[in-house]
């Protein structure tokens, strides 16, 4: 074994930092890990004011440098996503069981708000299928969209307001960490389950059914389909299959030839236009169901329609919070994924504020929940958008449609909308990702399937909560059962690594080096003590070359211990006393500043002795080996 001959470097036992210094450090790392105010320091007052304004209102950052060349790209992207916003707006409004015109309203006002406050250059604002269905299933429990559509719509507006307030508060308080509890496995399973039940619900449109269930689970949907076989219409089914084949063909064409992305982008609006023509020609035969009347005009104010009656408030708040978290997770993840492709960054907390404000304003102007849908964002990105101006262009296009062309789309067949929704949802079922989860991490696979099966066979909120609960349980298991490792020396080096990972690593005679890789606190202190004693017992049970156990030193590597509480310190004291009873000396290696400060304050350092605290494993080995030599 080659060990360094350099002198031992002394450990820093300086006085602990003040409470204010530690508090400020923890506050910064908890709420401001990205240090958003670093550009404001050491700036003149006017410059600092400008920077603050640009930080909180991002449009003031990119608009002064905006050029006509950039506008040409944004104009093309805006028109392209506007063509997608029309069929999606109508389709997802039908999923939410609200008037189709509300879906068009929701693509006019919210994008304008996001263009001012959003930090993503590529995100396209609009409604999404999962949140739409979740709204329908949650609000529908307290108000029927068929028996009392006005009350139902007002509660949807109120839930949207709650969503906006919730998202804004999260952003202001910089509590984006809450969104992180929706793991990738949870989102994959939830979106897959939601896509499955949405596709099955489109059988109502494909088959032209007049009666259907209000429940969302697979069993109820299939029962409703087969219980009303007398309402099936082959004309509607034939038209739906043709539309679906056309849409799926354009999707595959885009995958094979990415430069032809615009064909799949305009395919939904082409489907709607063709469907409108067919429905208009067959209007006297009453064989094709359409969306019905769509009136001209911009968004009417809805602030007077918000309903906070106590008997509805629980359902409204629950819906607002759940859909708000879901919308944030989807929108922020999509914005970040496209920003990474351009080596750019988006601010998650600013995105929360932007989403929140556009939903607050939207709820007051006859809109329902909006976020950043993947399909529209992908189309906008592929169209070459440069800034959030593409959302402004889309909003202007939607304004013109609402003012002059809205009635044209009143002939849109429901079966066309079903085909559009189905083609979009099929892309959300990530078979390859589920298989990868199964191969890489079985627990992640279980979390994913819990979300999928819970959504598909029980309800959306149950599936989501079940999956989140399993994710939290897993996190708690990691906390309560942290990783520990026995370290050995890599031959011909001064490196010490886990002997399980590196079988060639050699143990140091008479010395046991253990690595603790997580914070030590009340939840895992007992396990750490028991696991440490088991390492000692395992070593003592193995006879040495002298015929008995020769473990004389226990060295604990605390380099991976970020924090420790009083229970954790007491655990170290108990381990030390147990070692003393066995005739084994104990030392600690490389405690971090926060851990060291607490060990000093609790007088653990005095108890164990400063000479038993080392800066590195190499130092500790050389000192303890010297002690062993002297004793021998």
Coordinates of C-alpha atoms in Angstrom, one line a residue:
X1 CA 0.0 0.0 0.0
X2 CA 1.5 3.4 -1.0
X3 CA 0.7 6.1 1.5
X4 CA 1.8 9.7 1.4
X5 CA 4.7 10.7 3.6
X6 CA 3.6 14.3 3.9
X7 CA 2.9 15.8 7.3
X8 CA -0.6 15.7 8.6
X9 CA -2.7 18.8 7.8
X10 CA -4.4 20.3 10.8
X11 CA -8.2 20.3 11.1
X12 CA -9.8 23.8 11.4
X13 CA -11.4 24.1 14.9
X14 CA -12.2 27.8 14.6
X15 CA -15.0 29.4 16.5
X16 CA -18.5 28.6 15.2
X17 CA -20.2 31.1 12.9
X18 CA -22.8 33.4 14.4
X19 CA -26.5 32.4 14.4
X20 CA -27.3 35.2 11.9
X21 CA -24.6 34.0 9.5
X22 CA -25.8 30.4 9.6
X23 CA -29.4 31.4 9.3
X24 CA -28.7 33.6 6.2
X25 CA -26.7 30.7 4.6
X26 CA -29.5 28.2 5.2
X27 CA -32.1 30.7 4.0
X28 CA -30.2 31.3 0.8
X29 CA -29.6 27.6 0.1
X30 CA -33.2 26.8 0.8
X31 CA -35.0 29.5 -1.1
X32 CA -32.4 31.1 -3.3
X33 CA -30.0 28.3 -4.5
X34 CA -29.7 30.0 -7.9
X35 CA -28.6 33.3 -6.3
X36 CA -31.0 35.4 -8.4
X37 CA -29.8 38.8 -7.1
X38 CA -26.1 38.3 -8.0
X39 CA -26.5 40.7 -10.9
X40 CA -27.9 43.5 -8.7
X41 CA -24.8 43.8 -6.4
X42 CA -22.4 46.7 -6.7
X43 CA -24.6 48.5 -9.3
X44 CA -25.6 52.1 -9.3
X45 CA -29.2 52.8 -8.2
X46 CA -30.6 53.3 -11.6
X47 CA -28.9 50.3 -13.1
X48 CA -30.0 48.2 -10.1
X49 CA -33.6 49.4 -10.5
X50 CA -33.5 48.4 -14.2
X51 CA -32.1 45.0 -13.4
X52 CA -34.8 44.4 -10.7
X53 CA -37.5 45.4 -13.2
X54 CA -36.0 43.1 -15.9
X55 CA -35.8 40.2 -13.4
X56 CA -39.4 40.4 -12.3
X57 CA -40.9 41.4 -15.7
X58 CA -38.8 39.5 -18.2
X59 CA -40.3 41.2 -21.3
X60 CA -38.3 44.3 -20.4
X61 CA -35.2 42.2 -20.7
X62 CA -35.7 40.9 -24.2
X63 CA -37.9 43.5 -25.8
X64 CA -35.3 46.3 -26.0
X65 CA -33.1 44.0 -28.1
X66 CA -35.9 42.7 -30.3
X67 CA -35.4 42.8 -34.0
X68 CA -37.5 42.3 -37.2
X69 CA -35.5 39.2 -38.0
X70 CA -36.6 37.6 -34.7
X71 CA -40.1 38.7 -35.4
X72 CA -40.3 36.8 -38.7
X73 CA -39.6 33.6 -36.8
X74 CA -42.0 34.4 -34.0
X75 CA -44.7 35.4 -36.5
X76 CA -44.4 32.0 -38.3
X77 CA -44.4 30.2 -35.0
X78 CA -47.4 32.2 -33.6
X79 CA -49.5 31.5 -36.7
X80 CA -48.6 27.8 -36.6
X81 CA -49.5 27.3 -32.9
X82 CA -52.7 29.4 -33.4
X83 CA -53.8 26.8 -36.0
X84 CA -53.3 24.1 -33.4
X85 CA -54.9 26.2 -30.6
X86 CA -58.3 26.2 -32.3
X87 CA -59.0 22.5 -32.4
X88 CA -57.2 21.8 -29.1
X89 CA -59.1 24.6 -27.4
X90 CA -62.4 23.3 -28.5
X91 CA -61.5 19.7 -27.8
X92 CA -60.1 20.1 -24.3
X93 CA -63.0 22.4 -23.4
X94 CA -65.3 19.5 -24.2
X95 CA -63.1 17.2 -22.0
X96 CA -63.6 19.7 -19.2
X97 CA -67.4 19.7 -19.9
X98 CA -67.5 23.5 -20.5
X99 CA -68.7 25.4 -23.6
X100 CA -66.2 25.1 -26.5
X101 CA -65.9 28.9 -26.7
X102 CA -64.2 28.9 -23.3
X103 CA -61.4 26.9 -24.8
X104 CA -60.9 29.6 -27.5
X105 CA -61.0 32.3 -24.9
X106 CA -58.3 30.5 -23.0
X107 CA -55.9 30.9 -25.9
X108 CA -56.3 34.7 -26.1
X109 CA -55.8 36.3 -22.7
X110 CA -53.4 33.9 -20.8
X111 CA -50.7 34.0 -23.6
X112 CA -50.6 37.8 -23.4
X113 CA -49.9 37.6 -19.7
X114 CA -47.3 34.9 -20.1
X115 CA -45.5 37.0 -22.8
X116 CA -45.0 39.7 -20.2
X117 CA -44.0 37.6 -17.2
X118 CA -42.7 34.3 -18.5
X119 CA -39.0 33.4 -18.7
X120 CA -39.1 30.7 -21.3
X121 CA -38.5 31.8 -24.9
X122 CA -40.2 28.7 -26.4
X123 CA -43.1 27.8 -24.2
X124 CA -46.5 28.1 -25.9
X125 CA -49.5 28.6 -23.6
X126 CA -52.7 26.7 -23.8
X127 CA -55.1 24.2 -22.2
X128 CA -54.1 20.6 -21.5
X129 CA -56.1 17.4 -21.6
X130 CA -55.1 15.9 -18.2
X131 CA -56.0 19.0 -16.2
X132 CA -59.2 19.4 -18.3
X133 CA -60.4 15.9 -17.4
X134 CA -59.3 16.3 -13.8
X135 CA -61.4 19.5 -13.5
X136 CA -64.4 17.7 -15.0
X137 CA -64.1 14.7 -12.6
X138 CA -63.6 16.8 -9.5
X139 CA -66.0 19.7 -10.0
X140 CA -68.5 17.3 -11.5
X141 CA -68.9 15.7 -8.1
X142 CA -70.6 18.8 -6.6
X143 CA -72.2 20.3 -9.7
X144 CA -73.5 18.6 -12.8
X145 CA -72.3 20.1 -16.1
X146 CA -75.6 18.8 -17.7
X147 CA -78.2 19.7 -15.0
X148 CA -76.7 23.0 -13.9
X149 CA -74.1 24.1 -16.5
X150 CA -74.0 27.7 -15.3
X151 CA -73.1 26.8 -11.7
X152 CA -70.6 24.2 -13.0
X153 CA -68.9 26.8 -15.2
X154 CA -68.7 29.3 -12.4
X155 CA -67.0 26.8 -10.2
X156 CA -64.5 26.0 -12.9
X157 CA -63.7 29.7 -13.0
X158 CA -63.3 29.8 -9.3
X159 CA -61.0 26.7 -9.3
X160 CA -58.9 28.4 -11.9
X161 CA -58.6 31.5 -9.6
X162 CA -57.5 29.2 -6.7
X163 CA -55.0 27.6 -9.0
X164 CA -53.6 31.0 -10.0
X165 CA -53.3 32.2 -6.4
X166 CA -51.7 28.9 -5.3
X167 CA -49.1 29.0 -8.1
X168 CA -48.3 32.7 -7.5
X169 CA -47.8 32.2 -3.8
X170 CA -45.5 29.2 -4.5
X171 CA -43.5 31.4 -6.8
X172 CA -43.3 34.4 -4.5
X173 CA -42.3 32.2 -1.6
X174 CA -39.9 30.2 -3.9
X175 CA -41.5 26.9 -2.9
X176 CA -40.9 25.1 -6.1
X177 CA -39.5 22.2 -4.1
X178 CA -43.2 21.1 -3.6
X179 CA -43.4 20.4 -7.4
X180 CA -40.4 18.1 -7.1
X181 CA -42.5 15.6 -5.2
X182 CA -44.0 14.8 -8.6
X183 CA -41.2 12.5 -9.7
X184 CA -40.6 11.5 -13.3
X185 CA -42.0 8.1 -12.6
X186 CA -45.2 9.6 -11.2
X187 CA -45.7 12.0 -14.1
X188 CA -45.0 9.2 -16.6
X189 CA -47.6 6.9 -15.0
X190 CA -50.1 9.6 -14.4
X191 CA -50.0 10.9 -18.0
X192 CA -50.1 7.4 -19.4
X193 CA -53.2 6.5 -17.2
X194 CA -54.8 9.8 -18.1
X195 CA -54.2 9.3 -21.8
X196 CA -55.7 5.8 -21.6
X197 CA -59.0 6.9 -20.0
X198 CA -59.2 10.0 -22.3
X199 CA -58.8 7.8 -25.4
X200 CA -61.5 5.4 -24.1
X201 CA -63.8 8.4 -23.4
X202 CA -63.5 9.4 -27.0
X203 CA -65.5 6.3 -28.0
X204 CA -68.5 8.4 -27.2
X205 CA -67.6 10.7 -30.1
X206 CA -66.4 8.0 -32.4
X207 CA -69.6 6.0 -32.0
X208 CA -71.9 9.0 -31.8
X209 CA -73.3 8.1 -28.4
X210 CA -76.0 10.4 -26.8
X211 CA -75.7 9.0 -23.3
X212 CA -72.5 8.4 -21.4
X213 CA -71.1 8.1 -17.9
X214 CA -69.7 10.9 -15.9
X215 CA -67.1 8.6 -14.3
X216 CA -63.6 8.4 -15.6
X217 CA -62.4 4.9 -14.7
X218 CA -61.9 2.2 -17.4
X219 CA -64.6 -0.1 -16.2
X220 CA -67.3 2.6 -16.0
X221 CA -66.4 3.9 -19.5
X222 CA -66.5 0.5 -21.1
X223 CA -69.7 -0.4 -19.4
X224 CA -71.3 2.8 -20.7
X225 CA -70.1 2.1 -24.2
X226 CA -71.5 -1.4 -24.4
X227 CA -74.7 -0.6 -22.5
X228 CA -75.7 1.8 -25.2
X229 CA -75.0 -0.3 -28.2
X230 CA -78.3 0.8 -29.7
X231 CA -76.9 4.3 -30.1
X232 CA -73.8 3.3 -32.1
X233 CA -73.6 5.0 -35.5
X234 CA -71.4 3.6 -38.2
X235 CA -71.3 6.9 -40.1
X236 CA -69.7 8.6 -37.2
X237 CA -67.3 5.7 -36.6
X238 CA -66.2 5.7 -40.2
X239 CA -65.5 9.4 -40.2
X240 CA -63.6 9.1 -37.0
X241 CA -61.4 6.3 -38.2
X242 CA -60.5 8.3 -41.4
X243 CA -59.7 11.4 -39.4
X244 CA -57.6 9.4 -36.9
X245 CA -55.6 7.6 -39.6
X246 CA -54.9 10.9 -41.3
X247 CA -53.7 12.5 -38.0
X248 CA -51.5 9.5 -37.1
X249 CA -50.0 9.4 -40.6
X250 CA -48.9 13.1 -40.2
X251 CA -47.4 12.2 -36.8
X252 CA -45.3 9.4 -38.3
X253 CA -44.4 11.6 -41.2
X254 CA -43.0 14.2 -38.8
X255 CA -40.9 11.6 -37.1
X256 CA -39.5 10.3 -40.3
X257 CA -39.0 13.7 -41.9
X258 CA -38.6 16.3 -39.1
X259 CA -38.5 19.2 -41.6
X260 CA -42.1 18.5 -42.5
X261 CA -43.2 19.2 -38.9
X262 CA -45.6 21.8 -40.2
X263 CA -47.8 19.1 -41.8
X264 CA -48.5 17.5 -38.5
X265 CA -49.0 21.0 -36.9
X266 CA -51.7 22.0 -39.3
X267 CA -53.3 18.5 -39.5
X268 CA -55.7 19.2 -36.6
X269 CA -57.1 22.4 -38.2
X270 CA -57.4 20.6 -41.5
X271 CA -59.4 17.9 -39.8
X272 CA -61.6 20.5 -38.2
X273 CA -62.2 22.4 -41.5
X274 CA -62.9 19.2 -43.5
X275 CA -65.2 18.0 -40.7
X276 CA -67.0 21.3 -40.7
X277 CA -67.6 21.0 -44.5
X278 CA -68.9 17.5 -44.2
X279 CA -71.1 18.3 -41.2
X280 CA -72.5 21.4 -43.0
X281 CA -73.4 19.3 -46.1
X282 CA -75.1 16.7 -43.9
X283 CA -76.7 19.1 -41.5
X284 CA -80.3 18.1 -42.6
X285 CA -79.7 14.4 -42.0
X286 CA -78.8 14.7 -38.3
X287 CA -76.2 12.0 -38.4
X288 CA -73.2 14.0 -37.3
X289 CA -73.0 15.6 -33.8
X290 CA -71.4 19.1 -33.8
X291 CA -70.2 21.4 -31.0
X292 CA -73.1 23.8 -31.5
X293 CA -73.3 27.5 -31.4
X294 CA -70.1 29.6 -31.1
X295 CA -70.8 33.3 -30.7
X296 CA -68.6 36.1 -31.9
X297 CA -66.9 38.4 -29.5
X298 CA -64.0 38.7 -27.1
X299 CA -63.8 37.3 -23.6
X300 CA -66.5 38.6 -21.3
X301 CA -65.5 39.5 -17.7
X302 CA -66.3 36.7 -15.3
X303 CA -65.2 38.2 -11.9
X304 CA -68.8 38.5 -10.9
X305 CA -69.4 34.8 -11.5
X306 CA -66.9 33.4 -9.0
X307 CA -68.6 31.2 -6.5
X308 CA -67.2 30.8 -2.9
X309 CA -70.2 29.1 -1.3
X310 CA -69.1 26.9 1.6
X311 CA -70.8 23.8 0.2
X312 CA -68.7 24.0 -2.9
X313 CA -65.5 25.5 -1.5
X314 CA -63.8 22.3 -0.5
X315 CA -64.1 20.7 -3.9
X316 CA -63.1 23.9 -5.6
X317 CA -59.9 24.4 -3.5
X318 CA -58.9 20.8 -3.8
X319 CA -59.3 20.9 -7.6
X320 CA -57.4 24.2 -7.8
X321 CA -54.5 22.9 -5.8
X322 CA -54.2 19.5 -7.5
X323 CA -54.5 20.9 -11.0
X324 CA -52.2 23.7 -10.1
X325 CA -49.4 21.4 -9.0
X326 CA -49.9 19.2 -12.1
X327 CA -49.9 22.2 -14.4
X328 CA -46.7 23.5 -12.8
X329 CA -44.9 20.2 -13.1
X330 CA -45.9 19.8 -16.7
X331 CA -45.3 23.4 -17.8
X332 CA -42.0 23.9 -16.0
X333 CA -40.6 20.5 -17.1
X334 CA -41.5 21.2 -20.7
X335 CA -40.1 24.7 -20.6
X336 CA -36.8 23.5 -19.2
X337 CA -36.5 20.6 -21.6
X338 CA -36.7 22.9 -24.6
X339 CA -34.4 25.5 -23.0
X340 CA -31.7 22.8 -22.5
X341 CA -31.8 22.2 -26.3
X342 CA -30.7 25.8 -26.8
X343 CA -28.3 25.8 -23.8
X344 CA -30.5 28.3 -22.0
X345 CA -32.1 28.4 -18.6
X346 CA -35.6 29.1 -17.3
X347 CA -36.4 30.3 -13.8
X348 CA -38.8 27.8 -12.2
X349 CA -40.0 30.3 -9.6
X350 CA -40.6 33.1 -12.2
X351 CA -42.5 30.5 -14.2
X352 CA -44.7 29.8 -11.3
X353 CA -45.6 33.4 -10.9
X354 CA -46.2 33.7 -14.6
X355 CA -48.5 30.7 -14.7
X356 CA -50.2 31.9 -11.5
X357 CA -50.9 35.4 -12.9
X358 CA -52.2 34.2 -16.2
X359 CA -54.6 31.9 -14.4
X360 CA -55.7 34.7 -12.1
X361 CA -56.3 37.0 -15.0
X362 CA -57.8 34.2 -17.0
X363 CA -60.3 33.3 -14.3
X364 CA -61.5 36.9 -14.4
X365 CA -61.9 36.9 -18.2
X366 CA -63.8 33.7 -18.8
X367 CA -60.8 31.4 -19.2
X368 CA -60.0 28.1 -17.5
X369 CA -56.7 26.5 -16.4
X370 CA -53.8 27.0 -18.8
X371 CA -50.2 26.0 -18.8
X372 CA -47.5 25.0 -21.3
X373 CA -48.7 22.0 -23.3
X374 CA -46.0 19.8 -24.9
X375 CA -47.6 19.6 -28.4
X376 CA -47.9 23.4 -28.9
X377 CA -44.5 24.0 -27.4
X378 CA -42.9 21.4 -29.6
X379 CA -44.6 23.0 -32.7
X380 CA -43.5 26.5 -31.6
X381 CA -39.9 25.3 -31.1
X382 CA -39.7 23.5 -34.4
X383 CA -41.2 26.5 -36.1
X384 CA -38.1 28.5 -34.9
X385 CA -39.6 30.8 -32.3
X386 CA -37.1 33.2 -30.8
X387 CA -39.0 34.8 -27.9
X388 CA -42.3 34.8 -26.1
X389 CA -43.6 37.1 -28.9
X390 CA -44.9 34.0 -30.6
X391 CA -47.5 33.9 -27.8
X392 CA -48.5 37.4 -28.6
X393 CA -48.9 36.5 -32.3
X394 CA -51.1 33.5 -31.4
X395 CA -53.2 35.7 -29.1
X396 CA -53.8 38.2 -31.9
X397 CA -54.8 35.4 -34.2
X398 CA -57.2 34.1 -31.7
X399 CA -58.6 37.6 -31.2
X400 CA -59.4 37.9 -34.9
X401 CA -61.0 34.5 -34.9
X402 CA -63.1 35.3 -31.9
X403 CA -64.2 38.6 -33.5
X404 CA -64.9 37.3 -37.0
X405 CA -64.7 33.6 -37.5
X406 CA -65.9 31.8 -34.3
X407 CA -69.4 30.9 -35.8
X408 CA -67.6 29.0 -38.6
X409 CA -66.4 26.4 -36.2
X410 CA -69.9 25.7 -34.8
X411 CA -70.2 22.9 -37.4
X412 CA -67.1 21.1 -36.0
X413 CA -68.0 17.5 -35.6
X414 CA -67.5 15.9 -32.2
X415 CA -66.0 12.9 -33.9
X416 CA -63.3 15.2 -35.4
X417 CA -62.5 16.4 -31.9
X418 CA -62.4 12.9 -30.6
X419 CA -59.9 11.9 -33.3
X420 CA -57.7 15.0 -32.5
X421 CA -57.7 14.2 -28.8
X422 CA -57.0 10.5 -29.4
X423 CA -54.0 11.2 -31.7
X424 CA -52.6 13.6 -29.2
X425 CA -53.1 11.2 -26.2
X426 CA -51.5 8.2 -27.9
X427 CA -48.2 10.1 -27.8
X428 CA -48.4 10.5 -24.0
X429 CA -48.3 6.8 -23.3
X430 CA -44.5 6.2 -23.0
X431 CA -44.1 2.5 -23.4
X432 CA -40.3 2.7 -23.8
X433 CA -39.9 4.9 -20.7
X434 CA -42.0 2.4 -18.6
X435 CA -39.8 -0.5 -19.8
X436 CA -36.7 1.5 -19.1
X437 CA -38.0 2.2 -15.5
X438 CA -38.5 -1.6 -15.1
X439 CA -35.0 -2.3 -16.2
X440 CA -33.3 0.4 -14.2
X441 CA -35.3 0.7 -10.9
X442 CA -38.1 -1.6 -9.9
X443 CA -39.4 0.7 -7.2
X444 CA -39.6 3.5 -9.8
X445 CA -41.6 1.1 -12.0
X446 CA -44.0 0.4 -9.1
X447 CA -44.5 4.1 -8.5
X448 CA -45.2 4.6 -12.2
X449 CA -47.7 1.7 -12.4
X450 CA -49.4 2.8 -9.2
X451 CA -50.2 6.1 -10.9
X452 CA -51.2 4.4 -14.1
X453 CA -53.5 1.8 -12.6
X454 CA -54.9 4.2 -10.0
X455 CA -55.9 6.7 -12.6
X456 CA -57.2 4.1 -15.0
X457 CA -59.2 2.0 -12.6
X458 CA -60.1 4.3 -9.7
X459 CA -59.8 8.0 -10.3
X460 CA -57.3 10.6 -11.3
X461 CA -56.8 12.2 -7.9
X462 CA -56.5 8.8 -6.2
X463 CA -53.9 7.6 -8.7
X464 CA -51.9 10.8 -8.3
X465 CA -52.0 10.7 -4.5
X466 CA -51.1 7.0 -4.4
X467 CA -48.1 7.5 -6.6
X468 CA -46.9 10.6 -4.7
X469 CA -47.4 8.7 -1.4
X470 CA -45.1 5.8 -2.7
X471 CA -42.5 8.4 -3.8
X472 CA -42.5 10.0 -0.4
X473 CA -42.3 6.6 1.3
X474 CA -39.3 5.8 -0.8
X475 CA -37.7 9.1 0.1
X476 CA -38.3 8.4 3.8
X477 CA -36.7 4.9 3.4
X478 CA -33.7 6.6 1.9
X479 CA -33.6 8.9 4.9
X480 CA -34.2 6.2 7.5
X481 CA -31.9 3.7 6.0
X482 CA -28.9 5.6 4.6
X483 CA -26.0 4.1 2.7
X484 CA -22.9 3.0 4.7
X485 CA -19.8 1.5 3.3
X486 CA -16.6 -0.2 4.5
X487 CA -13.7 1.3 2.8
X488 CA -10.5 -0.3 1.6
X489 CA -7.3 1.0 0.0
X490 CA -7.0 0.9 -3.8
X491 CA -3.6 -0.8 -4.4
X492 CA -0.7 1.6 -5.3
X493 CA -2.7 4.7 -4.4
X494 CA -3.9 6.7 -1.4
X495 CA -7.6 6.3 -2.5
X496 CA -10.1 4.5 -0.2
X497 CA -13.3 3.1 -1.8
X498 CA -16.2 0.8 -1.0
X499 CA -14.8 -2.7 -0.9
X500 CA -18.1 -4.1 -2.3
X501 CA -17.7 -1.9 -5.4
X502 CA -13.9 -2.5 -5.6
X503 CA -13.2 -6.0 -4.4
X504 CA -9.4 -5.5 -5.0
X505 CA -9.3 -2.8 -2.3
X506 CA -7.4 -4.0 0.7
X507 CA -8.4 -3.5 4.4
X508 CA -5.9 -1.8 6.7
X509 CA -4.9 -4.3 9.5
X510 CA -6.2 -3.2 12.8
X511 CA -8.2 -0.3 11.4
X512 CA -11.9 -0.3 10.2
X513 CA -12.9 2.7 8.0
X514 CA -16.6 3.3 7.6
X515 CA -18.2 5.9 5.3
X516 CA -21.5 7.5 6.3
X517 CA -23.2 9.1 3.3
X518 CA -26.2 11.0 4.6
X519 CA -27.3 13.5 7.3
X520 CA -27.4 12.0 10.7
X521 CA -30.6 12.7 12.6
X522 CA -33.4 11.3 14.7
X523 CA -34.9 9.2 11.9
X524 CA -31.8 7.2 11.1
X525 CA -29.6 7.5 14.2
X526 CA -30.6 4.1 15.6
X527 CA -30.0 2.4 12.2
X528 CA -26.5 4.0 11.9
X529 CA -25.5 2.9 15.4
X530 CA -26.8 -0.7 14.8
X531 CA -25.2 -0.9 11.4
X532 CA -21.9 0.4 12.7
X533 CA -21.9 -2.2 15.6
X534 CA -22.7 -4.9 13.0
X535 CA -19.7 -3.9 11.0
X536 CA -17.6 -4.3 14.2
X537 CA -19.1 -7.7 15.0
X538 CA -18.5 -8.9 11.5
X539 CA -14.9 -7.9 11.8
X540 CA -14.5 -9.5 15.2
X541 CA -16.0 -12.8 13.9
X542 CA -13.3 -13.1 11.3
X543 CA -10.0 -14.4 12.9
X544 CA -6.9 -12.5 11.9
X545 CA -3.5 -13.9 11.1
X546 CA -2.7 -13.8 14.8
X547 CA -5.8 -15.9 15.7
X548 CA -8.0 -13.2 17.0
X549 CA -9.6 -9.9 16.1
X550 CA -7.2 -7.0 15.9
X551 CA -9.6 -4.1 15.3
X552 CA -8.2 -1.3 17.4
X553 CA -9.4 1.8 15.5
X554 CA -12.8 2.7 14.1
X555 CA -12.6 5.7 11.7
X556 CA -15.9 7.3 10.6
X557 CA -15.7 9.2 7.3
X558 CA -18.2 12.1 7.8
X559 CA -17.4 13.9 4.5
X560 CA -20.8 12.9 3.1
X561 CA -22.7 14.0 6.2
X562 CA -24.2 17.4 5.4
X563 CA -25.9 18.0 8.7
X564 CA -26.5 16.4 12.1
X565 CA -29.0 17.0 14.9
X566 CA -28.7 16.5 18.7
X567 CA -30.0 12.9 18.4
X568 CA -27.3 12.2 15.9
X569 CA -24.6 13.6 18.1
X570 CA -25.8 11.4 21.0
X571 CA -25.6 8.5 18.6
X572 CA -21.9 9.3 17.9
X573 CA -21.3 9.5 21.7
X574 CA -23.0 6.1 22.2
X575 CA -20.9 4.5 19.4
X576 CA -17.8 6.0 21.0
X577 CA -18.6 4.6 24.4
X578 CA -19.4 1.2 23.0
X579 CA -16.0 1.2 21.2
X580 CA -14.3 2.2 24.5
X581 CA -15.9 -0.8 26.2
X582 CA -14.5 -3.0 23.4
X583 CA -11.1 -1.5 23.7
X584 CA -11.4 0.2 20.3
X585 CA -10.5 3.8 19.7
X586 CA -12.7 6.0 17.5
X587 CA -11.9 8.9 15.2
X588 CA -13.9 11.0 12.8
X589 CA -12.8 12.2 9.4
X590 CA -13.5 15.5 7.5
X591 CA -16.7 16.7 9.2
X592 CA -18.3 19.6 7.2
X593 CA -18.5 23.1 8.7
X594 CA -22.1 22.7 10.0
X595 CA -21.4 19.3 11.5
X596 CA -18.2 20.5 13.1
X597 CA -19.9 23.6 14.6
X598 CA -22.5 21.4 16.3
X599 CA -19.9 18.8 17.4
X600 CA -17.9 21.6 19.1
X601 CA -21.0 23.2 20.6
X602 CA -22.2 19.8 22.0
X603 CA -18.6 19.3 23.4
X604 CA -18.3 16.1 21.4
X605 CA -14.9 17.3 20.2
X606 CA -13.7 17.7 23.8
X607 CA -15.0 14.2 24.6
X608 CA -13.3 12.4 21.7
X609 CA -10.2 14.7 21.6
X610 CA -9.0 17.0 18.9
X611 CA -6.3 14.5 18.0
X612 CA -9.1 12.0 16.9
X613 CA -10.4 14.4 14.3
X614 CA -8.7 14.1 10.9
X615 CA -8.8 16.1 7.6
X616 CA -8.6 13.1 5.3
X617 CA -8.6 9.3 5.4
X618 CA -4.9 9.3 4.4
X619 CA -4.0 11.4 7.5
X620 CA -6.1 9.3 9.8
X621 CA -4.5 6.1 8.5
X622 CA -0.9 7.4 8.9
X623 CA -1.6 8.6 12.5
X624 CA -3.4 5.5 13.6
X625 CA -0.8 3.2 12.0
X626 CA 1.9 5.1 13.8
X627 CA 0.0 4.6 17.1
X628 CA -0.3 0.9 16.3
X629 CA 3.4 0.7 15.7
X630 CA 4.3 2.4 18.9
X631 CA 1.9 0.1 20.9
X632 CA 3.4 -2.9 19.2

